[in-house]
Amino acid sequence: NQQMGDRCPPVVVIASSDDAKTAVQVLKSGATDYLIKDQTTPADLRLAMDRAIEKAELQRQLRHSQAQFQTSVDTLLDCFGTFSSVRNGSGQIVDFRIDYLNQAACDNNQMAPAMQLGQGLGELLAAHPESGLFDDYCRLVETGAPLSKEALVYADSYAGEQRLERAYEIRATRLNDGFAACWRDVTDRKRLELELSQTIAELRQQQQRLQRLIDTAPIGIGVGTADGQVSLVNDAMLHLHGLTRDAFEHQGLSLDSLTLPEQVDRVAIAATQPQGFAPPVERELLGSDGTRRPIWISSTQWLDSTGERVAFALDLSSQKQAEAAVQQLNQELTNRVAELQTLLEMSPIGIAIAADAACTQMQSNAYLRQLLGVEPEDNISKSAPAPHQPTYRTFQDGQEILPENLPMCAT
């Protein structure tokens, strides 16, 4: 039977004498039954042969199932092993003997099967006691309660080499006076999970900062879907529309409400451009209370495939009021200058006004021009360049006064 395996037919031995020693030897050699010839009827023989055939088939199926199981366990990507308790004289568990390890477990431990099978778990991996795993395995064997570890961080020296720290998922259940365990190295996954959690935390922080920036921005900001419905809006934008937060939640808001009718097509086309940007324009916004206010608006598209748009709106009311005030002041100043010019022209005394600090360009009113005999467009400055010197001359006590000594130049 040992030599032929599954090719060996079931064997029933019929002996002429009842020899217990021979019977034991025959059954150990693989025979299914041992019958005494004189004590066996045809029915007994038929029954023995049926049992032998049935037992042989069951054994064949068992061997086949065991071979399939062994192949499955050997090729598992997860680590798998069986361990037996090693007890001292008082029955206390002092270690666990390694009975079986699949290839994944050997690769994980960085040792060949021959270096591990039959050895003590604590001898090969000395960190088991300090990690708490040894106590967990003992509790498992004594109580039968399954062991489950989701992310155990375990550090040990493998094959006497460099000490490594890894994260494992472990499942173990009692097997006779020992246990069967399956474990998986999840170090890379945990590292990626940690990096992912850190990235998510950073993104959330950036999102909070962006949200705070949007909420506190002095300009209106609204984020809307491709069809223009606003999903996110800050208080400044609500203020432009004359809406409260509650009203926005109930009524909603459309980005198209920020776009002039004649600009709708242009903005829509700009949103589909590669840059997805609508240049800023000025328009009047009709608020919910019927008031109109000038605003500056712009729209851009997120740099992704969602089609979401972001609209920016700036209230120009204060700027427009300031511009109107400046225009009014300019007009008033122009009027005042005209009034002063008229007064200068009509003054009964001669008046000269220097246009520069060196007095090279001087204007005069009508009375002074009449005294000097010059035209309105003439420069009356004696400090003017030679080609533009006026012809009049000035004297004091019979002496001609040089240009630099004239009162206005001296001043």
Tab-separated table of C-alpha atoms in Angstrom:
chain	number	residue	atom	x	y	z
A	1	ASN	CA	0.000	0.000	0.000
A	2	GLN	CA	2.863	2.380	0.826
A	3	GLN	CA	4.593	1.552	-2.451
A	4	MET	CA	1.541	1.670	-4.766
A	5	GLY	CA	-0.477	4.458	-3.129
A	6	ASP	CA	-3.825	5.048	-4.857
A	7	ARG	CA	-3.015	2.218	-7.354
A	8	CYS	CA	-3.103	-0.349	-4.560
A	9	PRO	CA	-6.433	-2.258	-4.514
A	10	PRO	CA	-8.260	-2.807	-1.194
A	11	VAL	CA	-6.958	-5.949	0.562
A	12	VAL	CA	-8.898	-8.459	2.676
A	13	VAL	CA	-6.736	-11.218	4.150
A	14	ILE	CA	-8.242	-14.718	4.706
A	15	ALA	CA	-6.079	-16.820	6.994
A	16	SER	CA	-6.315	-20.482	7.895
A	17	SER	CA	-5.534	-19.880	11.542
A	18	ASP	CA	-6.345	-17.233	14.108
A	19	ASP	CA	-2.905	-15.748	14.790
A	20	ALA	CA	-3.164	-12.398	16.611
A	21	LYS	CA	0.403	-11.399	15.833
A	22	THR	CA	-0.082	-12.042	12.121
A	23	ALA	CA	-3.396	-10.190	12.148
A	24	VAL	CA	-1.828	-7.091	13.672
A	25	GLN	CA	1.045	-7.183	11.176
A	26	VAL	CA	-1.323	-7.608	8.235
A	27	LEU	CA	-3.568	-4.726	9.299
A	28	LYS	CA	-0.535	-2.453	9.871
A	29	SER	CA	0.665	-3.278	6.361
A	30	GLY	CA	-2.539	-1.884	4.871
A	31	ALA	CA	-5.039	-4.701	4.818
A	32	THR	CA	-8.617	-3.621	5.473
A	33	ASP	CA	-9.743	-6.785	7.236
A	34	TYR	CA	-8.426	-10.109	8.586
A	35	LEU	CA	-10.783	-13.091	8.324
A	36	ILE	CA	-10.481	-16.693	9.597
A	37	LYS	CA	-11.293	-19.091	6.795
A	38	ASP	CA	-13.220	-21.602	8.857
A	39	GLN	CA	-15.197	-18.885	10.595
A	40	THR	CA	-16.151	-16.857	7.477
A	41	THR	CA	-19.345	-17.275	5.495
A	42	PRO	CA	-19.838	-15.999	1.927
A	43	ALA	CA	-21.976	-13.188	3.358
A	44	ASP	CA	-19.184	-12.239	5.774
A	45	LEU	CA	-16.689	-12.206	2.916
A	46	ARG	CA	-18.972	-10.099	0.709
A	47	LEU	CA	-19.533	-7.635	3.572
A	48	ALA	CA	-15.810	-7.419	4.307
A	49	MET	CA	-15.018	-6.788	0.639
A	50	ASP	CA	-17.688	-4.078	0.413
A	51	ARG	CA	-16.307	-2.404	3.506
A	52	ALA	CA	-12.767	-2.661	2.127
A	53	ILE	CA	-13.777	-1.095	-1.183
A	54	GLU	CA	-15.712	1.690	0.563
A	55	LYS	CA	-12.870	2.362	2.997
A	56	ALA	CA	-10.328	2.447	0.192
A	57	GLU	CA	-12.435	4.972	-1.712
A	58	LEU	CA	-12.845	7.130	1.375
A	59	GLN	CA	-9.116	6.993	2.025
A	60	ARG	CA	-8.431	7.919	-1.595
A	61	GLN	CA	-10.823	10.901	-1.357
A	62	LEU	CA	-9.248	11.897	1.943
A	63	ARG	CA	-5.760	11.807	0.477
A	64	HIS	CA	-6.964	13.806	-2.518
A	65	SER	CA	-8.606	16.425	-0.248
A	66	GLN	CA	-5.511	16.593	1.923
A	67	ALA	CA	-3.349	17.076	-1.164
A	68	GLN	CA	-5.649	19.853	-2.401
A	69	PHE	CA	-5.656	21.494	1.024
A	70	GLN	CA	-1.879	21.204	1.275
A	71	THR	CA	-1.452	22.756	-2.173
A	72	SER	CA	-3.885	25.549	-1.327
A	73	VAL	CA	-2.138	26.337	1.954
A	74	ASP	CA	1.316	26.136	0.374
A	75	THR	CA	0.345	28.630	-2.324
A	76	LEU	CA	-1.495	31.055	-0.072
A	77	LEU	CA	-0.300	34.634	-0.384
A	78	ASP	CA	-0.977	34.995	3.342
A	79	CYS	CA	1.261	33.356	5.904
A	80	PHE	CA	-0.061	30.162	7.539
A	81	GLY	CA	1.326	27.845	10.177
A	82	THR	CA	0.400	25.267	12.806
A	83	PHE	CA	1.985	25.142	16.247
A	84	SER	CA	1.941	22.677	19.174
A	85	SER	CA	2.212	23.574	22.822
A	86	VAL	CA	5.454	22.783	24.653
A	87	ARG	CA	4.697	22.264	28.352
A	88	ASN	CA	6.927	21.843	31.399
A	89	GLY	CA	6.546	19.236	34.102
A	90	SER	CA	3.692	21.129	35.757
A	91	GLY	CA	1.747	21.375	32.491
A	92	GLN	CA	2.451	25.061	31.933
A	93	ILE	CA	3.017	26.222	28.340
A	94	VAL	CA	6.592	27.439	27.973
A	95	ASP	CA	6.813	27.656	24.175
A	96	PHE	CA	5.180	26.551	20.924
A	97	ARG	CA	6.767	24.094	18.493
A	98	ILE	CA	6.524	24.963	14.819
A	99	ASP	CA	4.832	22.022	13.074
A	100	TYR	CA	4.127	23.545	9.663
A	101	LEU	CA	4.759	26.787	7.768
A	102	ASN	CA	3.737	27.561	4.211
A	103	GLN	CA	6.046	29.252	1.738
A	104	ALA	CA	4.664	32.726	2.426
A	105	ALA	CA	5.440	32.316	6.133
A	106	CYS	CA	8.985	31.167	5.371
A	107	ASP	CA	9.490	34.150	3.068
A	108	ASN	CA	8.114	36.476	5.738
A	109	ASN	CA	10.447	35.022	8.395
A	110	GLN	CA	13.333	35.083	5.886
A	111	MET	CA	14.248	31.480	6.815
A	112	ALA	CA	14.037	28.154	5.005
A	113	PRO	CA	11.525	25.533	6.302
A	114	ALA	CA	14.329	23.290	7.592
A	115	MET	CA	15.560	26.095	9.860
A	116	GLN	CA	12.130	26.455	11.489
A	117	LEU	CA	10.137	23.213	11.556
A	118	GLY	CA	10.413	21.522	14.932
A	119	GLN	CA	11.937	24.609	16.510
A	120	GLY	CA	10.456	26.667	19.328
A	121	LEU	CA	8.621	29.807	18.274
A	122	GLY	CA	10.222	31.763	21.099
A	123	GLU	CA	13.682	30.550	20.068
A	124	LEU	CA	13.383	31.788	16.485
A	125	LEU	CA	11.374	34.961	17.141
A	126	ALA	CA	12.396	36.166	20.573
A	127	ALA	CA	10.143	39.241	20.535
A	128	HIS	CA	6.958	37.181	20.943
A	129	PRO	CA	6.883	37.460	24.772
A	130	GLU	CA	7.532	41.202	24.897
A	131	SER	CA	4.978	41.867	22.133
A	132	GLY	CA	2.265	40.074	24.116
A	133	LEU	CA	1.673	37.501	21.370
A	134	PHE	CA	2.956	34.592	23.463
A	135	ASP	CA	0.432	35.342	26.222
A	136	ASP	CA	-2.306	35.717	23.612
A	137	TYR	CA	-1.468	32.297	22.112
A	138	CYS	CA	-1.437	30.681	25.564
A	139	ARG	CA	-4.834	32.181	26.341
A	140	LEU	CA	-6.107	30.914	22.990
A	141	VAL	CA	-5.013	27.324	23.693
A	142	GLU	CA	-6.320	27.327	27.250
A	143	THR	CA	-9.706	28.978	26.567
A	144	GLY	CA	-10.380	28.158	22.932
A	145	ALA	CA	-11.364	31.782	22.245
A	146	PRO	CA	-10.202	32.771	18.702
A	147	LEU	CA	-7.494	35.404	18.434
A	148	SER	CA	-7.822	38.415	16.134
A	149	LYS	CA	-5.357	41.297	15.739
A	150	GLU	CA	-6.151	44.023	13.241
A	151	ALA	CA	-2.899	45.967	13.133
A	152	LEU	CA	-0.265	44.611	15.472
A	153	VAL	CA	3.066	46.424	15.236
A	154	TYR	CA	5.753	43.769	15.703
A	155	ALA	CA	9.520	44.241	15.724
A	156	ASP	CA	11.990	41.344	15.690
A	157	SER	CA	15.308	40.157	14.277
A	158	TYR	CA	14.703	37.719	11.444
A	159	ALA	CA	17.334	35.035	10.804
A	160	GLY	CA	19.688	36.956	13.073
A	161	GLU	CA	19.779	39.842	10.654
A	162	GLN	CA	18.682	43.458	10.949
A	163	ARG	CA	15.791	44.150	13.302
A	164	LEU	CA	12.639	44.997	11.350
A	165	GLU	CA	9.411	46.622	12.460
A	166	ARG	CA	6.267	45.519	10.680
A	167	ALA	CA	2.496	45.680	10.990
A	168	TYR	CA	0.439	42.457	10.873
A	169	GLU	CA	-3.147	41.278	10.753
A	170	ILE	CA	-3.403	37.974	12.662
A	171	ARG	CA	-6.138	35.341	12.930
A	172	ALA	CA	-5.609	32.219	15.072
A	173	THR	CA	-7.759	29.370	16.371
A	174	ARG	CA	-7.089	26.416	18.653
A	175	LEU	CA	-5.930	23.174	17.029
A	176	ASN	CA	-5.642	20.204	19.423
A	177	ASP	CA	-3.069	21.250	22.059
A	178	GLY	CA	-1.849	24.131	19.951
A	179	PHE	CA	-3.165	26.521	17.350
A	180	ALA	CA	-3.323	27.333	13.656
A	181	ALA	CA	-2.547	30.901	12.664
A	182	CYS	CA	-2.862	32.987	9.528
A	183	TRP	CA	-1.157	36.346	9.336
A	184	ARG	CA	-0.605	39.033	6.748
A	185	ASP	CA	2.074	41.708	6.465
A	186	VAL	CA	0.155	44.978	6.127
A	187	THR	CA	3.112	47.309	6.662
A	188	ASP	CA	2.913	48.891	3.206
A	189	ARG	CA	-0.841	49.221	3.439
A	190	LYS	CA	-0.654	50.844	6.873
A	191	ARG	CA	2.047	53.187	5.636
A	192	LEU	CA	-0.136	54.165	2.685
A	193	GLU	CA	-3.142	54.544	4.997
A	194	LEU	CA	-1.084	56.803	7.247
A	195	GLU	CA	0.106	58.866	4.284
A	196	LEU	CA	-3.446	58.994	2.954
A	197	SER	CA	-4.817	60.101	6.332
A	198	GLN	CA	-2.130	62.798	6.522
A	199	THR	CA	-2.974	63.923	2.988
A	200	ILE	CA	-6.684	63.990	3.830
A	201	ALA	CA	-5.933	65.999	6.981
A	202	GLU	CA	-3.873	68.472	4.948
A	203	LEU	CA	-6.621	68.708	2.321
A	204	ARG	CA	-9.205	69.312	5.020
A	205	GLN	CA	-7.006	71.998	6.527
A	206	GLN	CA	-6.578	73.628	3.124
A	207	GLN	CA	-10.303	73.318	2.532
A	208	GLN	CA	-10.987	75.005	5.871
A	209	ARG	CA	-8.549	77.767	4.992
A	210	LEU	CA	-10.145	78.174	1.586
A	211	GLN	CA	-13.605	78.194	3.161
A	212	ARG	CA	-12.493	80.821	5.669
A	213	LEU	CA	-10.952	82.855	2.849
A	214	ILE	CA	-14.206	82.653	0.888
A	215	ASP	CA	-16.326	83.482	3.930
A	216	THR	CA	-14.256	86.521	4.921
A	217	ALA	CA	-13.469	87.804	1.419
A	218	PRO	CA	-14.664	91.386	0.829
A	219	ILE	CA	-15.936	90.401	-2.627
A	220	GLY	CA	-18.820	88.115	-3.466
A	221	ILE	CA	-17.834	84.533	-4.326
A	222	GLY	CA	-20.160	81.806	-5.552
A	223	VAL	CA	-19.392	78.250	-6.690
A	224	GLY	CA	-21.939	76.696	-9.023
A	225	THR	CA	-22.548	73.636	-11.147
A	226	ALA	CA	-22.270	73.515	-14.919
A	227	ASP	CA	-25.925	74.593	-15.257
A	228	GLY	CA	-25.288	77.668	-13.102
A	229	GLN	CA	-26.916	76.595	-9.831
A	230	VAL	CA	-24.920	77.915	-6.887
A	231	SER	CA	-23.825	75.289	-4.360
A	232	LEU	CA	-21.536	77.478	-2.233
A	233	VAL	CA	-21.781	81.210	-1.597
A	234	ASN	CA	-20.250	83.630	0.883
A	235	ASP	CA	-21.995	86.369	2.841
A	236	ALA	CA	-20.671	89.129	0.568
A	237	MET	CA	-22.420	87.557	-2.433
A	238	LEU	CA	-25.642	87.152	-0.455
A	239	HIS	CA	-25.426	90.816	0.556
A	240	LEU	CA	-25.140	91.859	-3.109
A	241	HIS	CA	-28.347	89.974	-3.880
A	242	GLY	CA	-30.084	91.192	-0.740
A	243	LEU	CA	-30.501	87.608	0.512
A	244	THR	CA	-30.087	86.074	3.938
A	245	ARG	CA	-28.451	82.678	4.464
A	246	ASP	CA	-31.835	81.130	5.223
A	247	ALA	CA	-33.337	82.623	2.074
A	248	PHE	CA	-30.495	81.190	0.005
A	249	GLU	CA	-31.000	77.749	1.527
A	250	HIS	CA	-34.704	77.837	0.591
A	251	GLN	CA	-34.653	79.774	-2.709
A	252	GLY	CA	-31.254	78.933	-4.132
A	253	LEU	CA	-29.238	81.193	-6.427
A	254	SER	CA	-28.094	81.075	-10.043
A	255	LEU	CA	-24.759	82.287	-11.381
A	256	ASP	CA	-26.601	83.545	-14.458
A	257	SER	CA	-28.210	86.193	-12.251
A	258	LEU	CA	-24.777	87.862	-12.282
A	259	THR	CA	-24.636	87.945	-16.077
A	260	LEU	CA	-26.204	90.489	-18.422
A	261	PRO	CA	-28.603	88.942	-20.953
A	262	GLU	CA	-26.349	90.004	-23.817
A	263	GLN	CA	-23.376	88.487	-21.980
A	264	VAL	CA	-24.910	85.049	-21.306
A	265	ASP	CA	-23.712	83.485	-24.553
A	266	ARG	CA	-20.245	85.009	-24.263
A	267	VAL	CA	-19.828	83.786	-20.688
A	268	ALA	CA	-21.070	80.318	-21.622
A	269	ILE	CA	-18.621	80.164	-24.533
A	270	ALA	CA	-15.773	81.402	-22.329
A	271	ALA	CA	-16.582	78.716	-19.779
A	272	THR	CA	-16.013	76.080	-22.476
A	273	GLN	CA	-12.703	77.551	-23.609
A	274	PRO	CA	-9.484	75.733	-22.622
A	275	GLN	CA	-8.758	78.431	-20.033
A	276	GLY	CA	-12.414	78.435	-18.926
A	277	PHE	CA	-12.251	82.137	-18.031
A	278	ALA	CA	-14.771	84.918	-18.658
A	279	PRO	CA	-13.075	88.361	-18.537
A	280	PRO	CA	-14.442	90.838	-15.964
A	281	VAL	CA	-17.304	93.115	-16.989
A	282	GLU	CA	-19.363	95.822	-15.307
A	283	ARG	CA	-23.122	95.593	-14.975
A	284	GLU	CA	-26.002	96.540	-12.740
A	285	LEU	CA	-27.409	93.939	-10.383
A	286	LEU	CA	-31.072	93.990	-9.447
A	287	GLY	CA	-31.340	92.885	-5.816
A	288	SER	CA	-34.230	91.014	-4.254
A	289	ASP	CA	-35.454	94.298	-2.764
A	290	GLY	CA	-35.562	95.980	-6.187
A	291	THR	CA	-32.455	98.131	-5.675
A	292	ARG	CA	-29.901	98.354	-8.434
A	293	ARG	CA	-26.216	98.478	-7.746
A	294	PRO	CA	-23.180	98.541	-10.064
A	295	ILE	CA	-20.941	95.479	-9.801
A	296	TRP	CA	-17.835	94.049	-11.398
A	297	ILE	CA	-18.135	90.333	-12.237
A	298	SER	CA	-15.881	87.581	-13.557
A	299	SER	CA	-16.313	83.838	-13.983
A	300	THR	CA	-13.845	80.983	-14.234
A	301	GLN	CA	-14.019	77.209	-14.439
A	302	TRP	CA	-12.355	74.690	-12.093
A	303	LEU	CA	-9.350	72.958	-13.635
A	304	ASP	CA	-11.076	69.571	-13.585
A	305	SER	CA	-13.817	67.689	-15.389
A	306	THR	CA	-16.663	68.635	-13.037
A	307	GLY	CA	-17.685	71.659	-15.061
A	308	GLU	CA	-18.128	73.726	-11.894
A	309	ARG	CA	-17.740	77.478	-12.208
A	310	VAL	CA	-16.672	80.135	-9.746
A	311	ALA	CA	-18.103	83.650	-9.989
A	312	PHE	CA	-16.551	86.737	-8.399
A	313	ALA	CA	-18.582	89.905	-7.856
A	314	LEU	CA	-17.400	93.233	-6.483
A	315	ASP	CA	-19.778	95.969	-5.336
A	316	LEU	CA	-18.787	99.164	-7.170
A	317	SER	CA	-21.310	101.396	-5.384
A	318	SER	CA	-18.707	103.139	-3.206
A	319	GLN	CA	-16.330	103.500	-6.140
A	320	LYS	CA	-19.048	104.926	-8.358
A	321	GLN	CA	-20.101	107.336	-5.614
A	322	ALA	CA	-16.479	108.419	-5.179
A	323	GLU	CA	-16.099	108.902	-8.942
A	324	ALA	CA	-19.260	111.005	-9.026
A	325	ALA	CA	-17.994	113.083	-6.098
A	326	VAL	CA	-14.641	113.627	-7.843
A	327	GLN	CA	-16.399	114.662	-11.048
A	328	GLN	CA	-18.508	117.120	-9.098
A	329	LEU	CA	-15.439	118.544	-7.355
A	330	ASN	CA	-13.623	118.845	-10.689
A	331	GLN	CA	-16.569	120.690	-12.161
A	332	GLU	CA	-16.732	123.015	-9.163
A	333	LEU	CA	-12.984	123.627	-9.388
A	334	THR	CA	-13.277	124.360	-13.097
A	335	ASN	CA	-16.048	126.833	-12.367
A	336	ARG	CA	-14.015	128.491	-9.622
A	337	VAL	CA	-10.944	128.739	-11.888
A	338	ALA	CA	-13.099	130.304	-14.578
A	339	GLU	CA	-14.471	132.773	-12.039
A	340	LEU	CA	-10.949	133.675	-10.863
A	341	GLN	CA	-9.798	134.058	-14.459
A	342	THR	CA	-12.665	136.414	-15.122
A	343	LEU	CA	-11.882	138.421	-11.983
A	344	LEU	CA	-8.211	138.666	-13.016
A	345	GLU	CA	-9.128	139.881	-16.479
A	346	MET	CA	-11.541	142.479	-15.135
A	347	SER	CA	-9.298	143.704	-12.309
A	348	PRO	CA	-8.549	147.512	-12.493
A	349	ILE	CA	-4.908	146.869	-11.621
A	350	GLY	CA	-2.201	145.084	-13.534
A	351	ILE	CA	-1.603	141.472	-12.469
A	352	ALA	CA	1.186	139.099	-13.626
A	353	ILE	CA	1.293	135.385	-12.816
A	354	ALA	CA	4.497	133.333	-13.148
A	355	ALA	CA	3.967	129.782	-14.419
A	356	ASP	CA	7.326	128.502	-13.101
A	357	ALA	CA	9.717	129.177	-10.248
A	358	ALA	CA	12.337	130.828	-12.521
A	359	CYS	CA	9.705	133.200	-13.883
A	360	THR	CA	10.567	132.374	-17.494
A	361	GLN	CA	6.882	132.184	-18.435
A	362	MET	CA	4.497	134.889	-17.240
A	363	GLN	CA	0.879	135.659	-17.982
A	364	SER	CA	-0.813	139.029	-17.614
A	365	ASN	CA	-4.322	140.373	-17.282
A	366	ALA	CA	-5.964	142.876	-19.619
A	367	TYR	CA	-5.007	145.985	-17.638
A	368	LEU	CA	-1.288	145.044	-17.507
A	369	ARG	CA	-1.243	144.111	-21.212
A	370	GLN	CA	-2.674	147.523	-21.984
A	371	LEU	CA	0.048	149.209	-19.918
A	372	LEU	CA	2.790	147.179	-21.619
A	373	GLY	CA	1.283	147.244	-25.079
A	374	VAL	CA	1.402	143.446	-25.561
A	375	GLU	CA	-1.018	140.849	-26.888
A	376	PRO	CA	-2.754	138.196	-24.696
A	377	GLU	CA	-0.578	135.440	-26.118
A	378	ASP	CA	2.707	137.296	-25.451
A	379	ASN	CA	5.100	136.195	-22.698
A	380	ILE	CA	5.857	139.290	-20.590
A	381	SER	CA	8.743	137.724	-18.631
A	382	LYS	CA	12.088	139.555	-18.877
A	383	SER	CA	13.711	136.228	-17.880
A	384	ALA	CA	12.411	134.498	-20.999
A	385	PRO	CA	14.938	133.190	-23.556
A	386	ALA	CA	16.380	135.853	-25.904
A	387	PRO	CA	14.136	135.159	-28.918
A	388	HIS	CA	11.057	135.581	-26.716
A	389	GLN	CA	12.161	138.672	-24.729
A	390	PRO	CA	9.469	141.387	-24.541
A	391	THR	CA	10.394	144.889	-25.805
A	392	TYR	CA	9.405	146.901	-22.730
A	393	ARG	CA	12.053	148.024	-20.254
A	394	THR	CA	11.894	148.726	-16.518
A	395	PHE	CA	13.689	151.526	-14.647
A	396	GLN	CA	14.135	152.643	-11.069
A	397	ASP	CA	15.670	156.010	-10.203
A	398	GLY	CA	16.779	156.353	-13.782
A	399	GLN	CA	18.574	152.973	-13.767
A	400	GLU	CA	17.335	149.977	-15.822
A	401	ILE	CA	16.514	146.995	-13.590
A	402	LEU	CA	18.046	143.678	-14.604
A	403	PRO	CA	15.597	140.711	-14.921
A	404	GLU	CA	17.068	138.876	-11.919
A	405	ASN	CA	16.509	141.922	-9.742
A	406	LEU	CA	12.880	142.394	-10.656
A	407	PRO	CA	10.653	141.931	-7.605
A	408	MET	CA	8.941	138.750	-8.787
A	409	CYS	CA	12.250	137.034	-9.768
A	410	ALA	CA	13.851	138.069	-6.534
A	411	THR	CA	10.952	136.689	-4.579
